Amino acid sequence: MSATETAAGPEVLELPAMPATGPLYRRAAMSLLPGVGAARGAHLPPLQVVVRDVAVDRAHLAAYDRVCGFRLRDTLPATYPHVMSAALSMRLMTAPGFPFPVVGLVHVGNRITVRRPIDAGERLTFTGYATDLRPHERGRQFDLVVTAAIDGEVVWDDVSTYLRRGGSADGAAAGTDGPADGATSGDRRETAPGGDARRGGRRGEDRPAPPAATARWRVEPAVAKAYAAVSGDHNPIHTSRIGARAFGFPRPIAHGMWSKARCLAAIEERLPEAYTVDVAFKLPILLPATVALAATPLGATPRPGGLAPGGFALHDVRSGKPHLSGSVSAEAGMTRGSTGNM
């Protein structure tokens, strides 16, 4: 393990391998106890974490493909490097001086750019950092950026946007104003004023009808447990009724990044070799549930009131409440924050 201060300012921490997630989750839990852990800073730490020469575990990749619905093949799904680098992200968010505790962060969006197909036999260098701490009407937001490079060429990058609810939007320290999901879960989102309670319910009068479904599937609690096993995200909000209730939900909820992956698996035959896929996480999927996917292919003729070409959305079949909205673009430009500037 080595850490250096670069001429540009940020500290670069090189790890010999992906860190174990168990100690990181324990550190995250301990940081909630009064008087335990390092003091929190007012700014995001100027830290880059690098892990080189990371190999793909083909058995793990196959397990991930099965849970998310991808075809078994040697090319990595767009969302798989996100799972491979999850421990790096946790290391960043549990770093000394990080302004927010991991527990209570809300994953509100995720944008992934695939610059070229990645073969399972290739070895990746992951680099991650947090950037762009900014005010939000419900607290403060920041981006967690992770890139994957092969032989010095960035072939994949990922920007996850997290919200810390509470506090003032002018930059004051933000606390929690209620139960919240874990940082890597990607599910927790407030509803619009006047809409559903965040624990679900019938569609509000001001909610537009969901787009016509092109596919639907049943999501059982076993799916959340299987995804927890392959992703390493064992937050009890997804796997335990008691744990979900502790955070204000009547039942466990599906992982947001599973929802994104499942949508991509359903349209993978339509995806170009290089693309950007951007999603906003809406209301959580309370398990069990039956959900419907609406998707419009790239290049399709736009229709009034329909999804734009490349657009997709996930909603509850019974209530119509939205779980996820996204878009695929064939232009694989750099995602926000992925230029290496912090």
Short mmCIF file of the C-alpha atoms (twelve columns), coordinates in Angstrom:
data_MODEL
# 
_entry.id   MODEL 
# 
loop_
_atom_site.group_PDB 
_atom_site.id 
_atom_site.type_symbol 
_atom_site.label_atom_id 
_atom_site.label_alt_id 
_atom_site.label_comp_id 
_atom_site.label_asym_id 
_atom_site.label_seq_id 
_atom_site.Cartn_x 
_atom_site.Cartn_y 
_atom_site.Cartn_z 
_atom_site.pdbx_PDB_model_num 
ATOM 1   C CA . MET A 1   0.000   0.000   0.000   1 
ATOM 2   C CA . SER A 2   1.373   3.402   -0.914  1 
ATOM 3   C CA . ALA A 3   0.119   6.977   -0.821  1 
ATOM 4   C CA . THR A 4   1.642   9.918   -2.617  1 
ATOM 5   C CA . GLU A 5   0.843   13.603  -3.005  1 
ATOM 6   C CA . THR A 6   0.747   14.576  -6.657  1 
ATOM 7   C CA . ALA A 7   1.680   17.940  -8.122  1 
ATOM 8   C CA . ALA A 8   -2.001  18.550  -8.872  1 
ATOM 9   C CA . GLY A 9   -2.864  18.149  -5.204  1 
ATOM 10  C CA . PRO A 10  -4.870  14.955  -4.592  1 
ATOM 11  C CA . GLU A 11  -3.421  12.120  -2.576  1 
ATOM 12  C CA . VAL A 12  -3.137  8.914   -4.588  1 
ATOM 13  C CA . LEU A 13  -3.562  5.756   -2.534  1 
ATOM 14  C CA . GLU A 14  -2.525  2.560   -4.321  1 
ATOM 15  C CA . LEU A 15  -3.865  -0.651  -2.840  1 
ATOM 16  C CA . PRO A 16  -2.349  -4.056  -3.664  1 
ATOM 17  C CA . ALA A 17  -5.825  -5.571  -4.126  1 
ATOM 18  C CA . MET A 18  -9.463  -4.755  -3.655  1 
ATOM 19  C CA . PRO A 19  -10.050 -4.257  0.064   1 
ATOM 20  C CA . ALA A 20  -12.196 -6.701  2.003   1 
ATOM 21  C CA . THR A 21  -15.707 -5.357  2.417   1 
ATOM 22  C CA . GLY A 22  -16.303 -6.741  5.930   1 
ATOM 23  C CA . PRO A 23  -13.972 -4.321  7.748   1 
ATOM 24  C CA . LEU A 24  -15.281 -1.424  5.639   1 
ATOM 25  C CA . TYR A 25  -18.887 -2.134  6.593   1 
ATOM 26  C CA . ARG A 26  -17.861 -2.466  10.237  1 
ATOM 27  C CA . ARG A 27  -16.085 0.879   10.000  1 
ATOM 28  C CA . ALA A 28  -19.208 2.411   8.471   1 
ATOM 29  C CA . ALA A 29  -21.391 1.037   11.263  1 
ATOM 30  C CA . MET A 30  -18.980 2.082   14.009  1 
ATOM 31  C CA . SER A 31  -18.812 5.626   12.658  1 
ATOM 32  C CA . LEU A 32  -22.454 6.105   13.674  1 
ATOM 33  C CA . LEU A 33  -21.602 5.665   17.353  1 
ATOM 34  C CA . PRO A 34  -21.014 8.912   19.283  1 
ATOM 35  C CA . GLY A 35  -17.351 9.590   19.893  1 
ATOM 36  C CA . VAL A 36  -16.188 6.736   17.642  1 
ATOM 37  C CA . GLY A 37  -14.206 7.237   14.452  1 
ATOM 38  C CA . ALA A 38  -12.416 10.179  12.909  1 
ATOM 39  C CA . ALA A 39  -13.946 13.640  12.782  1 
ATOM 40  C CA . ARG A 40  -15.864 14.475  9.641   1 
ATOM 41  C CA . GLY A 41  -14.595 17.170  7.341   1 
ATOM 42  C CA . ALA A 42  -16.474 19.944  5.596   1 
ATOM 43  C CA . HIS A 43  -15.220 18.926  2.153   1 
ATOM 44  C CA . LEU A 44  -14.676 15.762  0.149   1 
ATOM 45  C CA . PRO A 45  -11.155 14.424  0.791   1 
ATOM 46  C CA . PRO A 46  -8.769  15.045  -2.147  1 
ATOM 47  C CA . LEU A 47  -8.108  11.320  -2.438  1 
ATOM 48  C CA . GLN A 48  -7.797  8.955   -5.384  1 
ATOM 49  C CA . VAL A 49  -7.771  5.221   -4.705  1 
ATOM 50  C CA . VAL A 50  -6.153  2.962   -7.304  1 
ATOM 51  C CA . VAL A 51  -6.193  -0.829  -7.588  1 
ATOM 52  C CA . ARG A 52  -4.206  -2.309  -10.473 1 
ATOM 53  C CA . ASP A 53  -4.268  -5.592  -12.326 1 
ATOM 54  C CA . VAL A 54  -7.729  -6.745  -11.219 1 
ATOM 55  C CA . ALA A 55  -8.769  -10.027 -12.819 1 
ATOM 56  C CA . VAL A 56  -12.315 -11.138 -13.557 1 
ATOM 57  C CA . ASP A 57  -13.535 -14.183 -11.644 1 
ATOM 58  C CA . ARG A 58  -15.411 -16.036 -14.373 1 
ATOM 59  C CA . ALA A 59  -17.481 -18.093 -11.924 1 
ATOM 60  C CA . HIS A 60  -18.529 -14.905 -10.157 1 
ATOM 61  C CA . LEU A 61  -19.325 -13.261 -13.493 1 
ATOM 62  C CA . ALA A 62  -21.543 -16.213 -14.441 1 
ATOM 63  C CA . ALA A 63  -23.353 -15.986 -11.092 1 
ATOM 64  C CA . TYR A 64  -23.878 -12.264 -11.607 1 
ATOM 65  C CA . ASP A 65  -25.208 -12.832 -15.135 1 
ATOM 66  C CA . ARG A 66  -27.720 -15.362 -13.861 1 
ATOM 67  C CA . VAL A 67  -29.016 -13.146 -11.044 1 
ATOM 68  C CA . CYS A 68  -29.427 -10.136 -13.326 1 
ATOM 69  C CA . GLY A 69  -30.700 -11.958 -16.391 1 
ATOM 70  C CA . PHE A 70  -27.741 -11.430 -18.745 1 
ATOM 71  C CA . ARG A 71  -26.723 -14.071 -21.243 1 
ATOM 72  C CA . LEU A 72  -23.683 -16.082 -20.174 1 
ATOM 73  C CA . ARG A 73  -20.770 -14.787 -22.236 1 
ATOM 74  C CA . ASP A 74  -17.212 -13.521 -21.888 1 
ATOM 75  C CA . THR A 75  -18.035 -9.844  -22.510 1 
ATOM 76  C CA . LEU A 76  -18.702 -7.968  -19.267 1 
ATOM 77  C CA . PRO A 77  -22.143 -6.389  -18.800 1 
ATOM 78  C CA . ALA A 78  -21.943 -2.609  -18.357 1 
ATOM 79  C CA . THR A 79  -22.873 -2.900  -14.692 1 
ATOM 80  C CA . TYR A 80  -20.425 -5.665  -13.769 1 
ATOM 81  C CA . PRO A 81  -17.330 -3.452  -13.200 1 
ATOM 82  C CA . HIS A 82  -19.490 -1.477  -10.757 1 
ATOM 83  C CA . VAL A 83  -19.723 -4.648  -8.650  1 
ATOM 84  C CA . MET A 84  -16.022 -5.411  -9.155  1 
ATOM 85  C CA . SER A 85  -15.097 -1.964  -7.792  1 
ATOM 86  C CA . ALA A 86  -17.696 -1.722  -5.017  1 
ATOM 87  C CA . ALA A 87  -15.092 -2.190  -2.276  1 
ATOM 88  C CA . LEU A 88  -13.017 0.648   -3.724  1 
ATOM 89  C CA . SER A 89  -16.071 2.903   -3.518  1 
ATOM 90  C CA . MET A 90  -16.640 1.890   0.084   1 
ATOM 91  C CA . ARG A 91  -13.000 2.621   0.870   1 
ATOM 92  C CA . LEU A 92  -13.437 6.153   -0.439  1 
ATOM 93  C CA . MET A 93  -16.619 6.805   1.524   1 
ATOM 94  C CA . THR A 94  -15.162 5.500   4.784   1 
ATOM 95  C CA . ALA A 95  -11.944 7.509   4.430   1 
ATOM 96  C CA . PRO A 96  -10.928 9.740   7.363   1 
ATOM 97  C CA . GLY A 97  -12.539 13.147  7.064   1 
ATOM 98  C CA . PHE A 98  -15.261 12.054  4.657   1 
ATOM 99  C CA . PRO A 99  -18.085 14.523  5.335   1 
ATOM 100 C CA . PHE A 100 -20.976 12.033  5.602   1 
ATOM 101 C CA . PRO A 101 -21.525 8.612   7.151   1 
ATOM 102 C CA . VAL A 102 -22.093 5.879   4.600   1 
ATOM 103 C CA . VAL A 103 -25.306 4.795   6.303   1 
ATOM 104 C CA . GLY A 104 -27.913 7.345   5.300   1 
ATOM 105 C CA . LEU A 105 -26.595 8.196   1.861   1 
ATOM 106 C CA . VAL A 106 -29.172 7.970   -0.930  1 
ATOM 107 C CA . HIS A 107 -28.090 6.652   -4.328  1 
ATOM 108 C CA . VAL A 108 -30.196 8.827   -6.651  1 
ATOM 109 C CA . GLY A 109 -28.521 8.227   -10.008 1 
ATOM 110 C CA . ASN A 110 -25.921 6.230   -11.885 1 
ATOM 111 C CA . ARG A 111 -24.292 6.840   -15.240 1 
ATOM 112 C CA . ILE A 112 -22.031 4.299   -16.920 1 
ATOM 113 C CA . THR A 113 -20.078 4.713   -20.137 1 
ATOM 114 C CA . VAL A 114 -18.785 1.634   -21.958 1 
ATOM 115 C CA . ARG A 115 -16.106 2.834   -24.402 1 
ATOM 116 C CA . ARG A 116 -15.512 -0.600  -25.887 1 
ATOM 117 C CA . PRO A 117 -16.428 -4.187  -25.021 1 
ATOM 118 C CA . ILE A 118 -14.406 -5.614  -22.121 1 
ATOM 119 C CA . ASP A 119 -13.438 -9.264  -22.318 1 
ATOM 120 C CA . ALA A 120 -13.426 -11.369 -19.159 1 
ATOM 121 C CA . GLY A 121 -9.792  -12.289 -19.835 1 
ATOM 122 C CA . GLU A 122 -8.595  -8.687  -19.593 1 
ATOM 123 C CA . ARG A 123 -7.179  -7.206  -16.396 1 
ATOM 124 C CA . LEU A 124 -8.405  -3.847  -15.186 1 
ATOM 125 C CA . THR A 125 -6.941  -0.912  -13.290 1 
ATOM 126 C CA . PHE A 126 -9.619  0.840   -11.230 1 
ATOM 127 C CA . THR A 127 -9.329  4.454   -10.083 1 
ATOM 128 C CA . GLY A 128 -11.927 6.119   -7.896  1 
ATOM 129 C CA . TYR A 129 -12.550 9.466   -6.242  1 
ATOM 130 C CA . ALA A 130 -15.379 11.615  -4.891  1 
ATOM 131 C CA . THR A 131 -16.065 14.985  -6.447  1 
ATOM 132 C CA . ASP A 132 -18.484 17.891  -6.918  1 
ATOM 133 C CA . LEU A 133 -20.029 18.346  -3.488  1 
ATOM 134 C CA . ARG A 134 -22.971 20.627  -4.169  1 
ATOM 135 C CA . PRO A 135 -26.207 21.845  -2.601  1 
ATOM 136 C CA . HIS A 136 -29.515 20.123  -3.253  1 
ATOM 137 C CA . GLU A 137 -33.001 21.204  -2.255  1 
ATOM 138 C CA . ARG A 138 -33.133 18.285  0.181   1 
ATOM 139 C CA . GLY A 139 -29.568 18.334  1.439   1 
ATOM 140 C CA . ARG A 140 -26.269 17.941  -0.402  1 
ATOM 141 C CA . GLN A 141 -25.100 15.790  -3.305  1 
ATOM 142 C CA . PHE A 142 -21.779 14.503  -4.549  1 
ATOM 143 C CA . ASP A 143 -20.501 12.200  -7.284  1 
ATOM 144 C CA . LEU A 144 -18.437 9.076   -6.784  1 
ATOM 145 C CA . VAL A 145 -16.423 8.460   -9.955  1 
ATOM 146 C CA . VAL A 146 -14.766 5.145   -10.819 1 
ATOM 147 C CA . THR A 147 -12.894 4.399   -14.033 1 
ATOM 148 C CA . ALA A 148 -11.512 1.143   -15.408 1 
ATOM 149 C CA . ALA A 149 -8.456  1.183   -17.662 1 
ATOM 150 C CA . ILE A 150 -6.688  -1.477  -19.721 1 
ATOM 151 C CA . ASP A 151 -3.073  -0.805  -20.741 1 
ATOM 152 C CA . GLY A 152 -3.520  2.849   -19.811 1 
ATOM 153 C CA . GLU A 153 -6.720  3.315   -21.844 1 
ATOM 154 C CA . VAL A 154 -9.937  4.142   -19.983 1 
ATOM 155 C CA . VAL A 155 -12.511 1.674   -21.293 1 
ATOM 156 C CA . TRP A 156 -15.291 2.161   -18.742 1 
ATOM 157 C CA . ASP A 157 -16.363 4.856   -16.310 1 
ATOM 158 C CA . ASP A 158 -19.088 5.146   -13.746 1 
ATOM 159 C CA . VAL A 159 -20.568 8.158   -11.956 1 
ATOM 160 C CA . SER A 160 -22.824 7.431   -8.982  1 
ATOM 161 C CA . THR A 161 -24.642 10.416  -7.519  1 
ATOM 162 C CA . TYR A 162 -25.428 10.310  -3.807  1 
ATOM 163 C CA . LEU A 163 -27.665 12.557  -1.745  1 
ATOM 164 C CA . ARG A 164 -27.287 13.269  1.945   1 
ATOM 165 C CA . ARG A 165 -30.721 14.340  3.077   1 
ATOM 166 C CA . GLY A 166 -31.282 17.006  5.703   1 
ATOM 167 C CA . GLY A 167 -29.394 20.098  6.758   1 
ATOM 168 C CA . SER A 168 -29.478 23.236  4.662   1 
ATOM 169 C CA . ALA A 169 -28.784 23.466  0.956   1 
ATOM 170 C CA . ASP A 170 -26.295 26.298  1.442   1 
ATOM 171 C CA . GLY A 171 -23.542 23.928  2.506   1 
ATOM 172 C CA . ALA A 172 -24.225 23.434  6.193   1 
ATOM 173 C CA . ALA A 173 -23.519 19.994  7.576   1 
ATOM 174 C CA . ALA A 174 -26.336 17.677  6.639   1 
ATOM 175 C CA . GLY A 175 -27.820 15.169  9.016   1 
ATOM 176 C CA . THR A 176 -30.388 12.488  8.445   1 
ATOM 177 C CA . ASP A 177 -34.093 13.203  8.510   1 
ATOM 178 C CA . GLY A 178 -35.353 9.681   8.567   1 
ATOM 179 C CA . PRO A 179 -34.558 6.109   7.636   1 
ATOM 180 C CA . ALA A 180 -32.215 5.824   4.691   1 
ATOM 181 C CA . ASP A 181 -30.726 3.195   2.505   1 
ATOM 182 C CA . GLY A 182 -27.078 2.141   2.500   1 
ATOM 183 C CA . ALA A 183 -24.713 3.945   0.149   1 
ATOM 184 C CA . THR A 184 -24.299 1.113   -2.318  1 
ATOM 185 C CA . SER A 185 -27.947 0.149   -2.499  1 
ATOM 186 C CA . GLY A 186 -29.218 2.659   -4.987  1 
ATOM 187 C CA . ASP A 187 -32.879 2.603   -3.964  1 
ATOM 188 C CA . ARG A 188 -33.958 5.302   -1.592  1 
ATOM 189 C CA . ARG A 189 -35.738 8.301   -3.049  1 
ATOM 190 C CA . GLU A 190 -38.330 10.694  -1.653  1 
ATOM 191 C CA . THR A 191 -41.615 10.914  -3.490  1 
ATOM 192 C CA . ALA A 192 -42.915 14.070  -5.090  1 
ATOM 193 C CA . PRO A 193 -44.998 16.345  -2.834  1 
ATOM 194 C CA . GLY A 194 -48.553 15.137  -2.845  1 
ATOM 195 C CA . GLY A 195 -47.625 11.743  -4.277  1 
ATOM 196 C CA . ASP A 196 -47.359 8.348   -2.653  1 
ATOM 197 C CA . ALA A 197 -45.987 7.803   0.779   1 
ATOM 198 C CA . ARG A 198 -42.481 6.477   0.401   1 
ATOM 199 C CA . ARG A 199 -43.628 3.062   1.618   1 
ATOM 200 C CA . GLY A 200 -45.804 2.599   -1.461  1 
ATOM 201 C CA . GLY A 201 -49.485 2.972   -2.149  1 
ATOM 202 C CA . ARG A 202 -51.855 3.684   -4.995  1 
ATOM 203 C CA . ARG A 203 -50.882 6.016   -7.772  1 
ATOM 204 C CA . GLY A 204 -51.579 9.668   -6.960  1 
ATOM 205 C CA . GLU A 205 -53.879 11.685  -9.159  1 
ATOM 206 C CA . ASP A 206 -50.971 13.869  -10.314 1 
ATOM 207 C CA . ARG A 207 -48.880 10.922  -11.488 1 
ATOM 208 C CA . PRO A 208 -48.936 10.332  -15.233 1 
ATOM 209 C CA . ALA A 209 -49.802 6.881   -16.522 1 
ATOM 210 C CA . PRO A 210 -46.715 4.691   -17.037 1 
ATOM 211 C CA . PRO A 211 -45.568 3.981   -20.598 1 
ATOM 212 C CA . ALA A 212 -46.755 0.820   -22.302 1 
ATOM 213 C CA . ALA A 213 -44.872 -2.227  -21.051 1 
ATOM 214 C CA . THR A 214 -42.648 -4.279  -23.316 1 
ATOM 215 C CA . ALA A 215 -41.743 -6.868  -20.663 1 
ATOM 216 C CA . ARG A 216 -42.621 -7.743  -17.094 1 
ATOM 217 C CA . TRP A 217 -41.207 -9.984  -14.406 1 
ATOM 218 C CA . ARG A 218 -41.781 -11.086 -10.850 1 
ATOM 219 C CA . VAL A 219 -39.206 -9.997  -8.262  1 
ATOM 220 C CA . GLU A 220 -39.100 -12.263 -5.221  1 
ATOM 221 C CA . PRO A 221 -37.174 -11.675 -1.957  1 
ATOM 222 C CA . ALA A 222 -34.805 -14.460 -3.038  1 
ATOM 223 C CA . VAL A 223 -33.605 -12.194 -5.861  1 
ATOM 224 C CA . ALA A 224 -32.412 -9.588  -3.363  1 
ATOM 225 C CA . LYS A 225 -30.567 -12.226 -1.357  1 
ATOM 226 C CA . ALA A 226 -28.937 -13.641 -4.480  1 
ATOM 227 C CA . TYR A 227 -27.868 -10.174 -5.622  1 
ATOM 228 C CA . ALA A 228 -26.479 -9.424  -2.164  1 
ATOM 229 C CA . ALA A 229 -24.326 -12.530 -2.467  1 
ATOM 230 C CA . VAL A 230 -22.842 -11.564 -5.860  1 
ATOM 231 C CA . SER A 231 -22.555 -7.815  -5.201  1 
ATOM 232 C CA . GLY A 232 -21.239 -7.944  -1.634  1 
ATOM 233 C CA . ASP A 233 -23.954 -5.476  -0.560  1 
ATOM 234 C CA . HIS A 234 -25.522 -7.244  2.410   1 
ATOM 235 C CA . ASN A 235 -27.451 -4.253  3.701   1 
ATOM 236 C CA . PRO A 236 -30.333 -5.806  5.703   1 
ATOM 237 C CA . ILE A 237 -32.752 -3.357  4.103   1 
ATOM 238 C CA . HIS A 238 -32.651 -5.725  1.108   1 
ATOM 239 C CA . THR A 239 -32.499 -9.108  2.784   1 
ATOM 240 C CA . SER A 240 -34.380 -8.896  6.094   1 
ATOM 241 C CA . ARG A 241 -37.904 -7.844  6.965   1 
ATOM 242 C CA . ILE A 242 -36.685 -6.735  10.389  1 
ATOM 243 C CA . GLY A 243 -33.823 -4.797  8.821   1 
ATOM 244 C CA . ALA A 244 -36.161 -3.147  6.326   1 
ATOM 245 C CA . ARG A 245 -38.566 -2.117  9.076   1 
ATOM 246 C CA . ALA A 246 -35.683 -0.589  11.029  1 
ATOM 247 C CA . PHE A 247 -35.229 1.781   8.091   1 
ATOM 248 C CA . GLY A 248 -38.917 2.557   7.663   1 
ATOM 249 C CA . PHE A 249 -39.971 -0.002  5.031   1 
ATOM 250 C CA . PRO A 250 -42.666 -2.646  5.595   1 
ATOM 251 C CA . ARG A 251 -40.760 -5.211  3.518   1 
ATOM 252 C CA . PRO A 252 -37.272 -5.626  2.040   1 
ATOM 253 C CA . ILE A 253 -36.537 -3.633  -1.111  1 
ATOM 254 C CA . ALA A 254 -34.644 -4.590  -4.253  1 
ATOM 255 C CA . HIS A 255 -31.150 -3.224  -4.907  1 
ATOM 256 C CA . GLY A 256 -31.241 -0.276  -7.283  1 
ATOM 257 C CA . MET A 257 -28.210 -1.456  -9.240  1 
ATOM 258 C CA . TRP A 258 -29.901 -4.834  -9.700  1 
ATOM 259 C CA . SER A 259 -32.866 -2.971  -11.192 1 
ATOM 260 C CA . LYS A 260 -30.585 -1.162  -13.624 1 
ATOM 261 C CA . ALA A 261 -28.782 -4.362  -14.548 1 
ATOM 262 C CA . ARG A 262 -32.065 -6.237  -15.044 1 
ATOM 263 C CA . CYS A 263 -33.312 -3.556  -17.425 1 
ATOM 264 C CA . LEU A 264 -30.083 -3.692  -19.423 1 
ATOM 265 C CA . ALA A 265 -30.270 -7.483  -19.565 1 
ATOM 266 C CA . ALA A 266 -33.738 -7.216  -21.085 1 
ATOM 267 C CA . ILE A 267 -32.480 -4.960  -23.902 1 
ATOM 268 C CA . GLU A 268 -28.897 -6.218  -24.257 1 
ATOM 269 C CA . GLU A 269 -29.436 -7.389  -27.847 1 
ATOM 270 C CA . ARG A 270 -30.175 -3.768  -28.813 1 
ATOM 271 C CA . LEU A 271 -27.143 -2.206  -27.146 1 
ATOM 272 C CA . PRO A 272 -24.297 -0.853  -29.307 1 
ATOM 273 C CA . GLU A 273 -20.691 -1.783  -28.568 1 
ATOM 274 C CA . ALA A 274 -19.949 1.642   -27.064 1 
ATOM 275 C CA . TYR A 275 -22.652 3.563   -25.212 1 
ATOM 276 C CA . THR A 276 -23.646 5.551   -22.148 1 
ATOM 277 C CA . VAL A 277 -26.521 4.389   -19.945 1 
ATOM 278 C CA . ASP A 278 -27.891 6.887   -17.445 1 
ATOM 279 C CA . VAL A 279 -30.559 6.138   -14.827 1 
ATOM 280 C CA . ALA A 280 -32.410 7.985   -12.094 1 
ATOM 281 C CA . PHE A 281 -33.639 5.850   -9.208  1 
ATOM 282 C CA . LYS A 282 -37.217 6.604   -8.205  1 
ATOM 283 C CA . LEU A 283 -39.357 4.710   -5.695  1 
ATOM 284 C CA . PRO A 284 -38.056 1.451   -4.167  1 
ATOM 285 C CA . ILE A 285 -39.345 -1.952  -5.208  1 
ATOM 286 C CA . LEU A 286 -40.995 -3.515  -2.152  1 
ATOM 287 C CA . LEU A 287 -40.555 -7.282  -2.331  1 
ATOM 288 C CA . PRO A 288 -42.237 -9.315  -3.610  1 
ATOM 289 C CA . ALA A 289 -43.439 -7.306  -6.602  1 
ATOM 290 C CA . THR A 290 -44.339 -7.577  -10.244 1 
ATOM 291 C CA . VAL A 291 -42.685 -4.874  -12.339 1 
ATOM 292 C CA . ALA A 292 -42.979 -3.836  -15.957 1 
ATOM 293 C CA . LEU A 293 -40.319 -2.522  -18.303 1 
ATOM 294 C CA . ALA A 294 -41.015 -0.047  -21.076 1 
ATOM 295 C CA . ALA A 295 -38.221 0.473   -23.589 1 
ATOM 296 C CA . THR A 296 -37.823 2.229   -26.926 1 
ATOM 297 C CA . PRO A 297 -34.953 1.142   -29.201 1 
ATOM 298 C CA . LEU A 298 -32.285 3.555   -30.350 1 
ATOM 299 C CA . GLY A 299 -33.206 4.914   -33.746 1 
ATOM 300 C CA . ALA A 300 -36.931 4.373   -33.264 1 
ATOM 301 C CA . THR A 301 -39.351 7.003   -34.494 1 
ATOM 302 C CA . PRO A 302 -40.374 9.249   -31.583 1 
ATOM 303 C CA . ARG A 303 -44.044 9.020   -30.634 1 
ATOM 304 C CA . PRO A 304 -46.064 11.694  -28.808 1 
ATOM 305 C CA . GLY A 305 -46.297 10.835  -25.141 1 
ATOM 306 C CA . GLY A 306 -43.927 7.903   -25.479 1 
ATOM 307 C CA . LEU A 307 -40.356 7.320   -24.403 1 
ATOM 308 C CA . ALA A 308 -37.619 8.966   -26.422 1 
ATOM 309 C CA . PRO A 309 -35.454 6.667   -28.581 1 
ATOM 310 C CA . GLY A 310 -33.095 4.809   -26.259 1 
ATOM 311 C CA . GLY A 311 -35.311 5.486   -23.247 1 
ATOM 312 C CA . PHE A 312 -36.489 2.903   -20.732 1 
ATOM 313 C CA . ALA A 313 -38.482 2.908   -17.500 1 
ATOM 314 C CA . LEU A 314 -39.457 0.438   -14.804 1 
ATOM 315 C CA . HIS A 315 -42.739 0.647   -12.908 1 
ATOM 316 C CA . ASP A 316 -44.969 -1.415  -10.625 1 
ATOM 317 C CA . VAL A 317 -47.601 -3.352  -12.573 1 
ATOM 318 C CA . ARG A 318 -50.362 -2.929  -10.001 1 
ATOM 319 C CA . SER A 319 -49.911 0.649   -8.817  1 
ATOM 320 C CA . GLY A 320 -48.004 2.187   -11.731 1 
ATOM 321 C CA . LYS A 321 -45.501 3.797   -9.364  1 
ATOM 322 C CA . PRO A 322 -42.133 4.471   -11.036 1 
ATOM 323 C CA . HIS A 323 -39.014 2.662   -9.889  1 
ATOM 324 C CA . LEU A 324 -36.415 3.753   -12.430 1 
ATOM 325 C CA . SER A 325 -36.078 5.867   -15.560 1 
ATOM 326 C CA . GLY A 326 -33.126 5.719   -17.910 1 
ATOM 327 C CA . SER A 327 -31.696 6.286   -21.331 1 
ATOM 328 C CA . VAL A 328 -29.097 4.732   -23.590 1 
ATOM 329 C CA . SER A 329 -26.991 6.911   -25.877 1 
ATOM 330 C CA . ALA A 330 -24.602 5.647   -28.519 1 
ATOM 331 C CA . GLU A 331 -22.380 8.692   -27.974 1 
ATOM 332 C CA . ALA A 332 -19.852 7.463   -25.422 1 
ATOM 333 C CA . GLY A 333 -18.538 10.816  -24.242 1 
ATOM 334 C CA . MET A 334 -16.835 11.278  -20.900 1 
ATOM 335 C CA . THR A 335 -19.300 11.203  -18.071 1 
ATOM 336 C CA . ARG A 336 -19.393 14.035  -15.604 1 
ATOM 337 C CA . GLY A 337 -16.401 13.990  -13.291 1 
ATOM 338 C CA . SER A 338 -14.508 11.281  -15.155 1 
ATOM 339 C CA . THR A 339 -11.733 13.437  -16.591 1 
ATOM 340 C CA . GLY A 340 -9.552  12.965  -13.534 1 
ATOM 341 C CA . ASN A 341 -10.116 16.476  -12.191 1 
ATOM 342 C CA . MET A 342 -11.216 16.568  -8.605  1 
# 
